[in-house]
Amino acid sequence: MNPKHRSVIRSLVVAALGLALTTAAANDRPHLLVITVDDMSADSMGVYGCPIVDITPQMDMLARRGMRFEYAHVQVGNCMPSRNVMWSGLYPHNNGVEGFYQVPTAKHPHLVDVAKASGYFTAIRHKVSHSTPYHPYGWDLVLDTDEAGRPLHVKDASSYRACVTRGIQAASSRGKSFCMVINVADPHKPFYAEGNRGETIADPHVPSKVFSPDEVPVPRFLFDDAVVRKELSHYYDSVRRADDCVGAILESLRASGLQDKTVIVFLSDHGMPLPFAKTQLYHHSTRTPLAIVCPGVTQPNSVDNTHMVSAVDLLPTLKDLLNLQGTADMDGRSFAPLLKGESQSDREFVLKEYNENAGGSRDPMRAIQTKTHLYVFNPWSDGSRVMATATTGTSTYRRMKELAETNTAIQERHDLYQHRVVEELYNVVDDPNCLVNLVDHATAAPILNELRQTLDDQLVRYDDDFIEVFRKRNDPDALASWMRASEQEAAQRNAKPRKQKAAKNKKKQNKA
């Protein structure tokens, strides 16, 4: 199918879904519970190798109930674009959600659409506006408040138990199976007991276990320092609090008696919110802990350490597992056969994509990751432009900037953090922290050329206009011209909502 026809087809399919009737009784379908954690690296979880003893007992227990994937990645290193890939089955340039803005013209079907068309009751908790192309969307129930309408605190574990119970009861009262997306707020900033400048503050939402700076591992993409260790200890406290929330969610499901009739999907939206992880496409930016429990399909304690899967594959997979009524042409493809212990061909790499941050700054990147190597292309990098990331407000970044004045090694890392280079190549087996760029290493030339060609092929296959600048990667003037055009287009798009907001505020003031 010609990718250029997708928008037309998606529009037709969404319209058709609105009229679709399911022939099977709704309550005969398995339930679906999606649990995400916010800003958690895969190796912060026990079964994915975290050295802290007993860091995530609830997440680990969940993963052991079904199949976990060792080579799973999300597409994007920031929240709203990443989550929209998950539930559309489309890359950001095809679903239109490249940054943190509403896309009211979106026509592609979403998880909500296909679930409702198949007779499901749909509900969501937290990250509501970030989980669909625009807001409000078509959820039957938003679980961000209690039954009296009072806001639930997103860092309170008991509130997750209560909201899941409420969602299950609401679906039952309508005689439907539930499709619930429960987005745990931790370990997103603010971390447990951490103030804006890294100071320790009182926090009523105490995790079941708290860790000292001496107990926590320091990833090698950072540096060992007292300030960094303190911030990491708050991060791991928040990982444990996220685990408490997951435990509360699962407790509610068990109490309902529906555990054995529920498909559970668990993952993180991207890596930890610290430099060289969040708002990037590095190995630790996108590697996600992905675990799926599907009664009658997955075997306990099963692990797929062969195939590469990614967030763009989630909706196609759920379509197969739950026999959803239909979706438009998607970029991802189902990995349901893997959950049965079968094999799939052509799963040797994942395509990754970044476009802009929450502030609207355009720093576009594309990447290809295999099990052994990562190739990243940064057309915005010109030696002077500074990337606007989501981690410059962290204590760790401020300390890195401070130490860069006197420490040559940290100065080099700080320079890379800000300016990057046009091409990066890493051996993620020997160097998962992406410290040694192999682009200029003669011995790496064969794999570099192979991954360049793979990226070229994928950009063409998925109708990505990025192909234009990628094929001019050796021409600095062409890169600069393309970036100016990209920024101008983004500025025009972002100006319209600002004008609308200003007009709305002025109207309110006049009424007052």
Coordinates of N, CA and C in Angstrom, one line a residue, residues 113-276:
D113 N -10.4 4.1 20.2 CA -11.4 3.9 19.2 C -11.7 2.4 18.9
V114 N -10.6 1.6 18.7 CA -10.8 0.2 18.3 C -11.4 -0.6 19.5
A115 N -11.0 -0.2 20.8 CA -11.5 -0.9 21.9 C -13.0 -0.6 22.1
K116 N -13.4 0.6 21.9 CA -14.9 1.0 22.1 C -15.7 0.3 20.9
A117 N -15.1 0.3 19.7 CA -15.8 -0.3 18.6 C -16.0 -1.8 18.8
S118 N -15.2 -2.4 19.6 CA -15.2 -3.8 19.9 C -16.0 -4.1 21.2
G119 N -16.7 -3.1 21.8 CA -17.5 -3.3 22.9 C -16.9 -3.1 24.3
Y120 N -15.7 -2.6 24.3 CA -15.0 -2.4 25.6 C -15.4 -1.1 26.3
F121 N -15.4 -1.1 27.6 CA -15.5 0.2 28.4 C -14.1 0.7 28.6
T122 N -13.8 1.9 28.2 CA -12.5 2.5 28.3 C -12.3 3.5 29.4
A123 N -11.1 3.4 30.1 CA -10.9 4.3 31.2 C -9.4 4.5 31.3
I124 N -9.0 5.7 31.8 CA -7.6 6.1 31.9 C -7.3 6.8 33.2
R125 N -6.1 6.7 33.7 CA -5.7 7.4 34.9 C -4.3 8.1 34.6
H126 N -4.2 9.4 34.8 CA -3.0 10.2 34.7 C -2.5 10.2 33.2
K127 N -1.7 11.2 32.9 CA -1.2 11.4 31.5 C -2.3 11.4 30.5
V128 N -3.5 11.9 30.8 CA -4.6 11.8 30.0 C -4.4 12.6 28.7
S129 N -4.0 13.9 28.8 CA -3.8 14.7 27.6 C -2.6 14.3 26.8
H130 N -1.7 13.5 27.4 CA -0.5 13.1 26.7 C -0.7 11.7 26.0
S131 N -1.8 11.1 26.2 CA -1.9 9.7 25.7 C -2.7 9.6 24.4
T132 N -3.3 10.7 23.9 CA -4.0 10.8 22.7 C -3.6 12.0 21.9
P133 N -3.9 12.1 20.6 CA -3.5 13.2 19.8 C -4.1 14.6 20.2
Y134 N -5.2 14.5 20.8 CA -5.9 15.7 21.3 C -6.7 15.4 22.6
H135 N -7.1 16.4 23.3 CA -7.9 16.2 24.5 C -9.0 17.3 24.6
P136 N -10.2 16.9 25.1 CA -10.6 15.6 25.5 C -10.8 14.6 24.3
Y137 N -10.5 13.3 24.6 CA -10.7 12.3 23.6 C -11.9 11.5 23.9
G138 N -11.9 10.2 23.5 CA -13.2 9.4 23.7 C -13.3 8.5 24.8
W139 N -12.5 8.7 25.9 CA -12.5 7.8 27.0 C -13.9 7.8 27.7
D140 N -14.4 6.6 28.1 CA -15.6 6.5 28.8 C -15.5 7.1 30.2
L141 N -14.3 7.0 30.8 CA -14.1 7.4 32.2 C -12.7 7.8 32.4
V142 N -12.5 9.0 33.0 CA -11.2 9.5 33.4 C -11.1 9.4 34.9
L143 N -10.1 8.7 35.4 CA -10.0 8.2 36.8 C -9.1 9.1 37.6
D144 N -9.0 10.4 37.3 CA -8.1 11.3 38.0 C -8.7 11.9 39.2
T145 N -10.0 11.6 39.5 CA -10.6 12.1 40.7 C -11.3 10.9 41.4
D146 N -11.7 11.1 42.6 CA -12.5 10.1 43.3 C -13.9 10.3 42.9
E147 N -14.8 9.4 43.5 CA -16.2 9.5 43.1 C -16.9 10.8 43.5
A148 N -16.3 11.5 44.4 CA -16.9 12.8 44.8 C -16.3 13.9 44.0
G149 N -15.4 13.6 43.0 CA -14.8 14.6 42.1 C -13.6 15.3 42.7
R150 N -13.0 14.8 43.8 CA -11.8 15.4 44.4 C -10.6 14.8 43.7
P151 N -9.6 15.6 43.3 CA -8.4 15.1 42.6 C -7.7 14.1 43.4
L152 N -7.2 13.0 42.7 CA -6.4 12.0 43.4 C -4.9 12.4 43.1
H153 N -4.1 12.3 44.2 CA -2.7 12.6 44.1 C -1.9 11.6 43.3
V154 N -1.2 12.0 42.2 CA -0.6 11.0 41.3 C 0.6 10.3 41.9
K155 N 1.1 10.7 43.1 CA 2.2 10.0 43.7 C 1.7 9.1 44.9
D156 N 0.4 8.9 45.1 CA -0.2 8.2 46.2 C -0.6 6.8 45.7
A157 N 0.1 5.8 46.3 CA -0.1 4.4 45.8 C -1.6 4.0 46.1
S158 N -2.2 4.3 47.2 CA -3.5 3.9 47.5 C -4.5 4.4 46.5
S159 N -4.2 5.6 45.9 CA -5.2 6.2 45.0 C -5.3 5.3 43.7
Y160 N -4.2 4.6 43.4 CA -4.2 3.7 42.2 C -5.1 2.5 42.4
R161 N -5.0 2.0 43.7 CA -5.9 0.9 44.0 C -7.4 1.3 43.9
A162 N -7.7 2.5 44.4 CA -9.1 3.0 44.4 C -9.6 3.2 43.0
C163 N -8.7 3.8 42.1 CA -9.2 4.2 40.8 C -9.4 3.0 39.9
V164 N -8.5 1.9 40.1 CA -8.7 0.7 39.3 C -10.0 0.0 39.8
T165 N -10.2 0.0 41.0 CA -11.5 -0.6 41.5 C -12.7 0.1 41.0
R166 N -12.6 1.4 40.9 CA -13.7 2.2 40.4 C -13.9 1.9 38.9
G167 N -12.8 1.8 38.1 CA -12.9 1.5 36.7 C -13.5 0.1 36.4
I168 N -13.1 -0.9 37.2 CA -13.6 -2.2 37.0 C -15.1 -2.2 37.3
Q169 N -15.5 -1.6 38.4 CA -16.9 -1.5 38.8 C -17.8 -0.8 37.7
A170 N -17.2 0.3 37.1 CA -17.9 1.0 36.1 C -18.2 0.2 34.9
A171 N -17.1 -0.6 34.5 CA -17.3 -1.5 33.3 C -18.3 -2.6 33.6
S172 N -18.2 -3.1 34.8 CA -19.2 -4.2 35.2 C -20.6 -3.7 35.2
S173 N -20.8 -2.5 35.6 CA -22.2 -2.0 35.7 C -22.8 -1.8 34.3
R174 N -21.9 -1.7 33.3 CA -22.4 -1.5 31.9 C -22.4 -2.9 31.2
G175 N -22.0 -3.9 31.9 CA -22.0 -5.2 31.3 C -20.9 -5.4 30.2
K176 N -19.8 -4.7 30.4 CA -18.7 -4.7 29.4 C -17.4 -5.1 30.0
S177 N -16.5 -5.6 29.1 CA -15.1 -5.8 29.5 C -14.4 -4.5 29.6
F178 N -13.4 -4.4 30.4 CA -12.7 -3.1 30.5 C -11.4 -3.0 29.7
C179 N -11.1 -1.9 29.2 CA -9.8 -1.5 28.6 C -9.3 -0.3 29.4
M180 N -8.4 -0.6 30.4 CA -7.9 0.5 31.3 C -6.5 0.8 31.0
V181 N -6.1 2.0 30.9 CA -4.7 2.5 30.8 C -4.4 3.3 32.1
I182 N -3.6 2.7 32.9 CA -3.2 3.3 34.2 C -1.8 3.7 34.1
N183 N -1.6 5.0 34.2 CA -0.2 5.6 34.0 C 0.3 6.1 35.3
V184 N 1.2 5.3 35.9 CA 1.8 5.7 37.2 C 2.7 6.9 37.0
A185 N 2.7 7.9 37.9 CA 3.4 9.1 37.8 C 4.9 9.0 38.1
D186 N 5.3 8.1 38.9 CA 6.7 7.9 39.3 C 7.4 7.0 38.2
P187 N 8.7 7.1 38.1 CA 9.6 8.0 38.8 C 9.9 9.4 38.1
H188 N 8.9 9.9 37.4 CA 9.0 11.2 36.8 C 9.3 12.2 37.9
K189 N 10.0 13.3 37.6 CA 10.2 14.4 38.5 C 8.8 15.0 38.9
P190 N 8.6 15.6 40.1 CA 9.6 15.6 41.2 C 9.8 14.2 41.8
F191 N 11.1 13.9 42.1 CA 11.3 12.7 42.8 C 10.8 12.8 44.3
Y192 N 10.8 11.6 44.9 CA 10.4 11.5 46.3 C 11.3 12.4 47.2
A193 N 10.7 13.3 48.0 CA 11.4 14.1 49.0 C 12.5 15.0 48.4
E194 N 12.4 15.4 47.1 CA 13.4 16.2 46.5 C 12.7 17.6 46.1
G195 N 13.4 18.7 46.5 CA 12.9 20.0 46.1 C 13.5 20.4 44.7
N196 N 13.1 21.6 44.3 CA 13.5 22.0 42.9 C 15.0 22.2 42.8
R197 N 15.7 22.5 43.8 CA 17.1 22.7 43.7 C 17.9 21.5 44.3
G198 N 17.3 20.4 44.5 CA 18.0 19.2 45.0 C 17.9 19.0 46.5
E199 N 17.3 20.0 47.2 CA 17.3 19.9 48.6 C 16.3 18.8 49.0
T200 N 16.5 18.2 50.2 CA 15.5 17.2 50.8 C 14.4 18.0 51.4
I201 N 13.2 17.5 51.1 CA 12.0 18.2 51.6 C 11.1 17.1 52.2
A202 N 10.1 17.5 53.0 CA 9.1 16.6 53.6 C 8.2 16.2 52.5
D203 N 7.9 14.9 52.4 CA 7.0 14.3 51.4 C 6.1 13.3 52.1
P204 N 4.8 13.6 52.0 CA 3.9 12.6 52.7 C 3.7 11.3 52.0
H205 N 4.1 11.2 50.8 CA 3.9 10.0 50.0 C 5.2 9.2 50.0
V206 N 5.3 8.5 51.1 CA 6.6 7.8 51.4 C 6.6 6.4 50.8
P207 N 7.6 6.1 50.0 CA 7.7 4.7 49.4 C 8.0 3.7 50.5
S208 N 7.7 2.4 50.2 CA 7.8 1.3 51.2 C 9.3 1.0 51.5
K209 N 10.2 1.6 50.7 CA 11.6 1.4 51.0 C 12.4 2.7 50.5
V210 N 13.3 3.2 51.3 CA 14.0 4.4 50.9 C 15.5 4.0 50.9
F211 N 16.2 4.6 49.9 CA 17.6 4.2 49.7 C 18.6 5.4 49.9
S212 N 19.8 5.1 50.4 CA 20.7 6.1 50.7 C 21.6 6.3 49.5
P213 N 22.3 7.4 49.3 CA 23.2 7.7 48.2 C 24.2 6.6 48.0
D214 N 24.7 6.0 49.1 CA 25.7 5.0 49.0 C 25.2 3.7 48.4
E215 N 23.9 3.5 48.4 CA 23.4 2.2 48.0 C 23.1 2.2 46.5
V216 N 23.0 3.3 45.8 CA 22.5 3.4 44.4 C 23.7 3.2 43.4
P217 N 23.4 2.6 42.3 CA 24.4 2.5 41.2 C 24.4 3.8 40.4
V218 N 25.5 4.2 39.9 CA 25.7 5.4 39.1 C 25.9 4.9 37.7
P219 N 25.0 5.1 36.7 CA 25.2 4.7 35.4 C 26.4 5.4 34.8
R220 N 27.1 4.7 33.9 CA 28.4 5.2 33.4 C 28.2 6.4 32.4
F221 N 27.0 6.6 31.9 CA 26.7 7.7 31.1 C 26.7 9.0 31.9
L222 N 26.6 8.9 33.3 CA 26.8 10.0 34.2 C 28.2 10.0 34.8
F223 N 28.3 10.4 36.0 CA 29.7 10.4 36.7 C 29.4 10.3 38.1
D224 N 30.4 9.7 38.8 CA 30.2 9.4 40.3 C 30.6 10.7 41.1
D225 N 29.6 11.2 41.8 CA 29.7 12.4 42.5 C 28.7 12.5 43.6
A226 N 28.9 13.2 44.7 CA 28.0 13.2 45.8 C 26.6 13.8 45.4
V227 N 26.7 14.8 44.6 CA 25.4 15.5 44.1 C 24.6 14.5 43.2
V228 N 25.3 13.8 42.4 CA 24.7 12.9 41.5 C 24.1 11.7 42.2
R229 N 24.8 11.2 43.2 CA 24.4 10.1 44.0 C 23.1 10.5 44.8
K230 N 23.1 11.7 45.3 CA 21.9 12.2 46.1 C 20.7 12.2 45.2
E231 N 20.9 12.7 44.0 CA 19.7 12.8 43.0 C 19.3 11.4 42.6
L232 N 20.2 10.5 42.4 CA 19.9 9.2 42.0 C 19.2 8.4 43.2
S233 N 19.6 8.7 44.4 CA 18.9 8.1 45.5 C 17.4 8.5 45.6
H234 N 17.1 9.7 45.3 CA 15.7 10.2 45.2 C 15.0 9.5 44.0
Y235 N 15.7 9.3 42.9 CA 15.2 8.6 41.7 C 14.8 7.2 42.1
Y236 N 15.7 6.5 42.7 CA 15.4 5.1 43.1 C 14.4 5.0 44.2
D237 N 14.3 6.0 45.1 CA 13.1 6.0 46.0 C 11.8 6.1 45.2
S238 N 11.9 6.9 44.1 CA 10.7 7.0 43.3 C 10.4 5.8 42.5
V239 N 11.4 5.1 42.1 CA 11.2 3.8 41.4 C 10.5 2.8 42.4
R240 N 10.9 2.8 43.6 CA 10.2 2.0 44.6 C 8.8 2.4 44.8
R241 N 8.6 3.7 44.8 CA 7.2 4.2 45.0 C 6.3 3.8 43.8
A242 N 6.9 3.9 42.6 CA 6.2 3.4 41.4 C 5.9 1.9 41.6
D243 N 6.8 1.1 42.1 CA 6.5 -0.3 42.4 C 5.4 -0.5 43.4
D244 N 5.3 0.4 44.4 CA 4.2 0.3 45.3 C 2.9 0.6 44.6
C245 N 2.9 1.5 43.7 CA 1.7 1.8 42.9 C 1.3 0.7 42.0
V246 N 2.2 0.0 41.4 CA 1.9 -1.2 40.6 C 1.3 -2.3 41.5
G247 N 1.9 -2.4 42.7 CA 1.4 -3.4 43.6 C -0.1 -3.1 44.0
A248 N -0.4 -1.8 44.2 CA -1.8 -1.5 44.5 C -2.7 -1.7 43.4
I249 N -2.3 -1.5 42.1 CA -3.1 -1.8 40.9 C -3.4 -3.3 40.8
L250 N -2.4 -4.1 41.0 CA -2.5 -5.5 40.9 C -3.4 -6.1 42.0
E251 N -3.3 -5.5 43.2 CA -4.1 -5.9 44.3 C -5.6 -5.7 44.0
S252 N -5.9 -4.5 43.4 CA -7.3 -4.3 43.0 C -7.8 -5.3 42.0
L253 N -6.9 -5.6 41.0 CA -7.3 -6.6 40.0 C -7.6 -7.9 40.6
R254 N -6.7 -8.3 41.6 CA -6.9 -9.7 42.2 C -8.2 -9.7 43.0
A255 N -8.5 -8.6 43.7 CA -9.7 -8.5 44.5 C -11.0 -8.6 43.7
S256 N -10.9 -8.2 42.4 CA -12.0 -8.2 41.5 C -12.4 -9.6 41.1
G257 N -11.4 -10.5 41.2 CA -11.6 -11.9 40.7 C -11.4 -12.0 39.2
L258 N -10.9 -11.0 38.6 CA -10.8 -11.0 37.1 C -9.4 -11.1 36.6
Q259 N -8.5 -11.4 37.5 CA -7.0 -11.5 37.1 C -6.8 -12.5 36.0
D260 N -7.5 -13.7 36.1 CA -7.2 -14.7 35.1 C -8.0 -14.5 33.8
K261 N -8.7 -13.4 33.7 CA -9.4 -13.0 32.5 C -8.9 -11.7 31.9
T262 N -7.7 -11.3 32.4 CA -7.2 -10.0 32.0 C -5.8 -10.1 31.4
V263 N -5.7 -9.5 30.2 CA -4.4 -9.3 29.6 C -3.7 -8.0 30.2
I264 N -2.5 -8.2 30.7 CA -1.8 -7.1 31.3 C -0.6 -6.7 30.5
V265 N -0.4 -5.5 30.2 CA 0.8 -5.0 29.5 C 1.5 -4.0 30.4
F266 N 2.8 -4.1 30.6 CA 3.5 -3.3 31.5 C 4.8 -2.7 30.7
L267 N 5.0 -1.4 30.8 CA 6.2 -0.8 30.2 C 6.4 0.6 30.8
S268 N 7.6 1.1 30.4 CA 7.9 2.5 30.7 C 7.8 3.3 29.4
D269 N 7.6 4.6 29.5 CA 7.5 5.5 28.3 C 8.9 5.8 27.8
H270 N 9.9 5.8 28.6 CA 11.3 6.1 28.2 C 12.2 6.0 29.4
G271 N 13.5 6.4 29.2 CA 14.4 6.2 30.3 C 14.4 7.3 31.4
M272 N 15.3 7.2 32.4 CA 15.3 8.1 33.5 C 15.5 9.5 33.2
P273 N 14.9 10.5 33.9 CA 14.9 11.9 33.6 C 16.2 12.6 34.0
L274 N 17.3 12.1 33.5 CA 18.6 12.6 33.8 C 19.4 12.7 32.5
P275 N 20.5 13.5 32.5 CA 21.2 13.7 31.3 C 21.7 12.4 30.6
F276 N 21.6 12.4 29.2 CA 22.0 11.3 28.4 C 21.0 10.2 28.4

